[in-house]
Amino acid sequence: MDNFYCVKGNTWCIDTGATLMAVYRLNEHDIVMIDTGLAYGRPETKCIMHVLDGFQLNVKAIIATHGHLDHIGNNNILAGKYDCKIYMYGSEAYDCMSVESMRIQHTGVAYEEVKDALVKMTSRVDVFITPWEKKINILGADFEIVHTPGHSPSHISIITPDNVMMAGDALMSKDEIVKAKIPYACNFAVDFESKRKIAAMKCDKYIISHRGICDSESIADEVEANIEYLKSRAEIIHGYIEDGMCFDDIAAAVLTLMNIKVANRYYFFDLHGMVKPYVQYLEECGEIQAYYEKGYIRYKVL
Ligand SMILES: [Zn+2]
């Protein structure tokens, strides 16, 4: 089966065509999954189930790198089928535990309009990884926890007992990142620090977003390519900003000039959330400056 292959030792991955999910084989049948992909539209669910059933694999635990729906989408489905434990860390563990907490975070759209989508963004959480845990032991196997915030507030990367890092969205492969018009990090300065921390880890293999595998020789190149691309996207946004624009004006310029299709109001606010960290980054770099004027925060190009 082409979509289930060995990365190193007992660390394998499921390749859904859209995403790689790390699998650590505790023995022939029992596994720990790191991330579970997207459940929307169900093609990833189908692919995962096909692999799990085909290899008679039994999911004993799931570790999530972070709480985004394309990484925890199948948690509840798998937990329901295998009665496995779900491990998550930090604010994201709490944020995606219930529809109510998702509702509190998604303030831009009326609840009725998004409640079905929010349900799909929730995950059961059985084990809350604590900030002081450097390793978690699951049925005799040690998984190292590396804190890699930036893409999301509580993002973690996981090193399997084979010294293979599952980096989640803390790092994207060079091929993938260039496909994104506005690749996301909730804070770029923190994200860059985490990427460089990953490059310094010296793992034997790295599974990176969304479909990349690299080794200790190429990881530094991947990291610097990521940072350069993100900086180049920030520069493009910088070029759209004119003196006196408020954030809504900047977001509108990004959406129209980058020709980004806005399918619905929920996606519109999602896109706003993606543009905001670029504006913050540009201000932190001293390229724009915010000021208050008659009820608005406006920006001046420096
Ligand atoms: Zn993500």
Short mmCIF file of C-alpha atoms and ligand atoms in Angstrom, two decimals:
data_model
loop_
_atom_site.label_atom_id
_atom_site.label_comp_id
_atom_site.label_asym_id
_atom_site.label_seq_id
_atom_site.Cartn_x
_atom_site.Cartn_y
_atom_site.Cartn_z
CA MET A 1 0.00 0.00 0.00
CA ASP A 2 1.71 3.16 -1.27
CA ASN A 3 0.08 5.45 1.25
CA PHE A 4 1.59 3.74 4.29
CA TYR A 5 5.37 3.63 4.44
CA CYS A 6 8.30 3.52 6.83
CA VAL A 7 10.17 6.75 7.64
CA LYS A 8 12.69 5.15 10.03
CA GLY A 9 12.53 2.12 12.33
CA ASN A 10 9.06 1.88 13.82
CA THR A 11 8.08 5.37 12.67
CA TRP A 12 5.85 5.23 9.63
CA CYS A 13 3.49 7.64 8.00
CA ILE A 14 0.10 7.62 6.39
CA ASP A 15 0.08 9.71 3.23
CA THR A 16 -3.45 10.79 2.35
CA GLY A 17 -2.24 12.67 -0.71
CA ALA A 18 -2.89 15.95 1.11
CA THR A 19 -1.13 15.33 4.43
CA LEU A 20 1.37 13.07 6.15
CA MET A 21 0.41 11.70 9.53
CA ALA A 22 3.09 10.10 11.68
CA VAL A 23 2.47 6.61 13.01
CA TYR A 24 4.64 4.95 15.64
CA ARG A 25 4.28 1.18 15.67
CA LEU A 26 4.46 -0.11 19.24
CA ASN A 27 4.32 -3.64 17.83
CA GLU A 28 2.89 -5.27 14.70
CA HIS A 29 -0.64 -4.01 15.30
CA ASP A 30 -0.67 -1.37 18.04
CA ILE A 31 0.15 2.19 17.03
CA VAL A 32 0.37 5.76 18.27
CA MET A 33 -0.79 8.33 15.71
CA ILE A 34 0.55 11.88 15.65
CA ASP A 35 -2.14 14.07 14.08
CA THR A 36 -5.18 12.71 12.29
CA GLY A 37 -5.87 15.01 9.33
CA LEU A 38 -9.00 16.64 8.08
CA ALA A 39 -12.46 15.12 8.40
CA TYR A 40 -14.27 17.63 6.16
CA GLY A 41 -15.51 15.97 3.00
CA ARG A 42 -14.10 12.73 4.44
CA PRO A 43 -11.43 11.82 1.81
CA GLU A 44 -8.70 11.78 4.49
CA THR A 45 -10.93 9.82 6.88
CA LYS A 46 -11.49 7.21 4.17
CA CYS A 47 -7.78 6.95 3.39
CA ILE A 48 -6.80 6.63 7.08
CA MET A 49 -9.42 3.94 7.71
CA HIS A 50 -8.31 2.08 4.59
CA VAL A 51 -4.71 1.97 5.90
CA LEU A 52 -5.69 1.11 9.48
CA ASP A 53 -8.02 -1.67 8.38
CA GLY A 54 -5.67 -2.94 5.67
CA PHE A 55 -2.76 -3.33 8.09
CA GLN A 56 -4.99 -4.39 10.99
CA LEU A 57 -3.68 -1.52 13.04
CA ASN A 58 -5.10 -0.66 16.42
CA VAL A 59 -4.82 2.99 17.49
CA LYS A 60 -3.81 3.04 21.17
CA ALA A 61 -3.20 6.78 21.41
CA ILE A 62 -3.24 10.00 19.41
CA ILE A 63 -0.94 12.97 20.04
CA ALA A 64 -1.93 16.26 18.39
CA THR A 65 0.76 18.75 17.39
CA HIS A 66 -1.86 21.51 17.59
CA GLY A 67 -5.57 22.12 17.52
CA HIS A 68 -6.21 23.11 13.89
CA LEU A 69 -8.96 21.16 12.19
CA ASP A 70 -6.66 19.66 9.55
CA HIS A 71 -4.63 18.04 12.36
CA ILE A 72 -7.33 16.93 14.81
CA GLY A 73 -10.18 16.40 12.36
CA ASN A 74 -10.41 12.63 12.78
CA ASN A 75 -9.65 12.49 16.53
CA ASN A 76 -13.23 11.87 17.63
CA ILE A 77 -13.89 9.36 14.86
CA LEU A 78 -10.77 7.35 15.76
CA ALA A 79 -11.37 7.66 19.51
CA GLY A 80 -14.89 6.35 18.95
CA LYS A 81 -13.65 3.36 16.97
CA TYR A 82 -10.54 2.39 18.95
CA ASP A 83 -11.29 3.86 22.38
CA CYS A 84 -7.80 5.38 22.28
CA LYS A 85 -6.53 8.21 24.46
CA ILE A 86 -6.00 11.66 22.94
CA TYR A 87 -3.01 13.70 24.16
CA MET A 88 -2.95 17.46 23.64
CA TYR A 89 -1.07 20.42 25.02
CA GLY A 90 -1.78 23.93 26.25
CA SER A 91 -4.46 26.39 25.31
CA GLU A 92 -5.34 24.45 22.19
CA ALA A 93 -6.28 21.40 24.22
CA TYR A 94 -8.81 23.49 26.12
CA ASP A 95 -9.89 25.54 23.11
CA CYS A 96 -10.98 22.61 20.99
CA MET A 97 -12.53 20.55 23.78
CA SER A 98 -16.06 21.86 23.35
CA VAL A 99 -18.28 23.71 20.93
CA GLU A 100 -18.73 26.41 23.58
CA SER A 101 -15.01 27.18 23.70
CA MET A 102 -14.83 27.17 19.88
CA ARG A 103 -17.80 29.55 19.87
CA ILE A 104 -16.01 31.93 22.21
CA GLN A 105 -13.04 32.07 19.85
CA HIS A 106 -15.03 32.60 16.65
CA THR A 107 -16.55 35.95 17.37
CA GLY A 108 -16.92 37.28 13.84
CA VAL A 109 -19.86 35.13 12.77
CA ALA A 110 -23.24 34.37 14.34
CA TYR A 111 -23.25 30.97 16.04
CA GLU A 112 -26.15 29.56 13.99
CA GLU A 113 -24.17 30.16 10.82
CA VAL A 114 -21.09 28.26 11.95
CA LYS A 115 -22.17 25.76 14.56
CA ASP A 116 -21.90 22.72 12.24
CA ALA A 117 -18.38 23.78 11.26
CA LEU A 118 -17.43 24.36 14.90
CA VAL A 119 -18.55 20.85 15.89
CA LYS A 120 -16.09 19.47 13.34
CA MET A 121 -13.32 21.56 14.93
CA THR A 122 -13.68 19.99 18.36
CA SER A 123 -11.74 17.08 19.80
CA ARG A 124 -12.05 14.90 22.84
CA VAL A 125 -8.98 15.34 25.06
CA ASP A 126 -8.06 12.61 27.54
CA VAL A 127 -4.55 13.57 28.59
CA PHE A 128 -3.43 17.18 29.01
CA ILE A 129 0.33 17.34 28.45
CA THR A 130 1.73 19.65 31.12
CA PRO A 131 4.28 22.45 30.41
CA TRP A 132 7.01 20.70 32.43
CA GLU A 133 6.72 17.32 30.69
CA LYS A 134 9.67 16.83 28.34
CA LYS A 135 8.65 13.27 27.53
CA ILE A 136 5.45 11.32 27.59
CA ASN A 137 5.47 7.57 27.90
CA ILE A 138 2.81 5.68 26.02
CA LEU A 139 2.74 1.92 26.60
CA GLY A 140 6.52 1.81 27.12
CA ALA A 141 7.52 4.16 24.28
CA ASP A 142 8.95 7.61 25.07
CA PHE A 143 7.88 10.56 22.92
CA GLU A 144 9.82 13.78 23.38
CA ILE A 145 7.85 17.03 23.47
CA VAL A 146 9.43 20.08 21.80
CA HIS A 147 7.60 23.36 22.25
CA THR A 148 7.31 25.04 18.87
CA PRO A 149 4.77 27.88 19.28
CA GLY A 150 4.23 30.49 16.60
CA HIS A 151 2.12 28.78 13.96
CA SER A 152 -0.40 28.33 16.78
CA PRO A 153 -0.09 29.36 20.44
CA SER A 154 0.58 25.91 21.93
CA HIS A 155 2.04 24.06 18.96
CA ILE A 156 4.27 21.13 19.91
CA SER A 157 6.50 18.93 17.80
CA ILE A 158 6.95 15.30 18.76
CA ILE A 159 10.13 13.22 18.52
CA THR A 160 9.40 9.50 18.29
CA PRO A 161 11.70 6.88 19.90
CA ASP A 162 13.38 6.57 16.43
CA ASN A 163 14.56 10.21 16.68
CA VAL A 164 12.06 11.23 13.99
CA MET A 165 10.39 14.60 14.54
CA MET A 166 6.78 15.17 13.59
CA ALA A 167 6.89 18.95 13.20
CA GLY A 168 3.22 19.49 12.35
CA ASP A 169 2.70 22.96 10.92
CA ALA A 170 5.73 24.46 12.65
CA LEU A 171 7.50 23.94 9.34
CA MET A 172 6.26 23.55 5.77
CA SER A 173 8.13 21.88 2.95
CA LYS A 174 9.60 24.27 0.37
CA ASP A 175 7.26 22.88 -2.30
CA GLU A 176 4.16 23.33 -0.16
CA ILE A 177 4.80 26.73 1.34
CA VAL A 178 5.09 28.46 -2.05
CA LYS A 179 1.54 27.30 -2.90
CA ALA A 180 0.14 29.39 -0.04
CA LYS A 181 -0.68 33.02 -0.79
CA ILE A 182 -0.83 33.94 2.89
CA PRO A 183 0.80 31.10 4.84
CA TYR A 184 -0.27 31.32 8.44
CA ALA A 185 1.46 31.83 11.75
CA CYS A 186 -0.27 33.48 14.68
CA ASN A 187 3.02 35.26 15.44
CA PHE A 188 5.88 35.30 12.93
CA ALA A 189 8.68 36.29 15.28
CA VAL A 190 7.82 33.40 17.60
CA ASP A 191 7.32 31.08 14.63
CA PHE A 192 10.79 31.91 13.25
CA GLU A 193 12.37 31.14 16.63
CA SER A 194 10.59 27.78 16.72
CA LYS A 195 11.67 26.93 13.18
CA ARG A 196 15.31 27.63 14.07
CA LYS A 197 14.92 25.57 17.22
CA ILE A 198 13.76 22.66 15.04
CA ALA A 199 16.80 23.09 12.77
CA ALA A 200 19.05 22.79 15.83
CA MET A 201 17.43 19.55 17.08
CA LYS A 202 19.52 17.16 14.94
CA CYS A 203 16.84 14.56 14.47
CA ASP A 204 17.45 11.78 11.95
CA LYS A 205 14.26 12.58 10.02
CA TYR A 206 11.64 15.32 10.07
CA ILE A 207 8.05 14.97 8.91
CA ILE A 208 6.98 18.46 7.90
CA SER A 209 3.77 20.07 6.72
CA HIS A 210 1.94 18.95 4.82
CA ARG A 211 3.76 16.33 2.81
CA GLY A 212 7.49 16.55 3.33
CA ILE A 213 10.21 14.39 4.83
CA CYS A 214 13.72 15.72 5.27
CA ASP A 215 16.84 14.81 7.21
CA SER A 216 19.41 16.57 9.39
CA GLU A 217 21.39 17.70 6.30
CA SER A 218 18.48 19.49 4.67
CA ILE A 219 16.50 20.76 7.66
CA ALA A 220 18.38 24.09 7.95
CA ASP A 221 17.69 24.82 4.26
CA GLU A 222 14.00 24.06 4.73
CA VAL A 223 13.85 26.35 7.75
CA GLU A 224 15.57 29.27 6.03
CA ALA A 225 13.45 28.79 2.88
CA ASN A 226 10.32 28.94 5.06
CA ILE A 227 11.45 32.11 6.78
CA GLU A 228 12.49 33.78 3.51
CA TYR A 229 9.17 32.95 1.88
CA LEU A 230 7.18 34.25 4.85
CA LYS A 231 9.22 37.44 4.86
CA SER A 232 8.65 37.84 1.12
CA ARG A 233 4.87 37.52 1.62
CA ALA A 234 5.07 40.13 4.39
CA GLU A 235 6.91 42.44 1.97
CA ILE A 236 4.17 42.00 -0.65
CA ILE A 237 1.57 42.98 1.96
CA HIS A 238 3.77 45.91 2.96
CA GLY A 239 3.60 47.05 -0.67
CA TYR A 240 -0.22 47.14 -0.51
CA ILE A 241 -0.33 49.41 2.54
CA GLU A 242 -0.92 53.10 1.98
CA ASP A 243 -0.70 55.85 4.58
CA GLY A 244 -3.90 56.17 6.60
CA MET A 245 -5.24 52.64 5.99
CA CYS A 246 -6.91 50.88 8.89
CA PHE A 247 -6.68 47.09 9.30
CA ASP A 248 -9.88 46.45 7.32
CA ASP A 249 -8.46 48.45 4.41
CA ILE A 250 -5.24 46.42 4.49
CA ALA A 251 -7.15 43.12 4.65
CA ALA A 252 -9.37 44.23 1.75
CA ALA A 253 -6.27 45.13 -0.29
CA VAL A 254 -4.73 41.70 0.41
CA LEU A 255 -7.91 39.81 -0.53
CA THR A 256 -8.51 41.76 -3.73
CA LEU A 257 -4.93 42.22 -4.97
CA MET A 258 -4.00 38.60 -4.23
CA ASN A 259 -7.28 37.53 -5.86
CA ILE A 260 -8.35 35.40 -2.90
CA LYS A 261 -11.86 34.01 -3.25
CA VAL A 262 -14.04 34.59 -0.20
CA ALA A 263 -16.64 31.84 -0.13
CA ASN A 264 -18.55 32.96 2.95
CA ARG A 265 -18.49 35.24 5.96
CA TYR A 266 -16.75 32.67 8.14
CA TYR A 267 -13.90 32.38 5.66
CA PHE A 268 -13.71 36.18 5.43
CA PHE A 269 -12.97 36.42 9.17
CA ASP A 270 -10.61 33.47 8.91
CA LEU A 271 -8.68 35.38 6.25
CA HIS A 272 -8.66 38.48 8.44
CA GLY A 273 -7.04 36.34 11.14
CA MET A 274 -4.41 35.27 8.61
CA VAL A 275 -3.59 38.84 7.53
CA LYS A 276 -3.39 40.26 11.06
CA PRO A 277 -0.05 38.61 12.04
CA TYR A 278 1.58 40.08 8.90
CA VAL A 279 0.51 43.57 9.96
CA GLN A 280 1.86 42.93 13.46
CA TYR A 281 5.13 41.60 12.02
CA LEU A 282 5.56 44.61 9.72
CA GLU A 283 5.04 46.93 12.65
CA GLU A 284 7.51 44.95 14.78
CA CYS A 285 10.05 45.21 11.94
CA GLY A 286 9.58 49.01 11.90
CA GLU A 287 8.09 49.06 8.39
CA ILE A 288 4.73 50.53 9.39
CA GLN A 289 3.53 52.41 12.44
CA ALA A 290 0.08 52.37 14.01
CA TYR A 291 -1.63 55.48 15.32
CA TYR A 292 -5.07 56.30 16.72
CA GLU A 293 -7.40 58.66 14.90
CA LYS A 294 -11.11 59.34 15.47
CA GLY A 295 -12.11 55.84 16.53
CA TYR A 296 -9.70 53.98 14.24
CA ILE A 297 -6.22 52.52 14.44
CA ARG A 298 -4.55 53.56 11.20
CA TYR A 299 -1.12 52.79 9.78
CA LYS A 300 1.62 54.93 8.39
CA VAL A 301 4.23 53.48 6.03
CA LEU A 302 7.75 54.20 7.29
ZN ZN B 1 -2.10 24.47 11.60
#
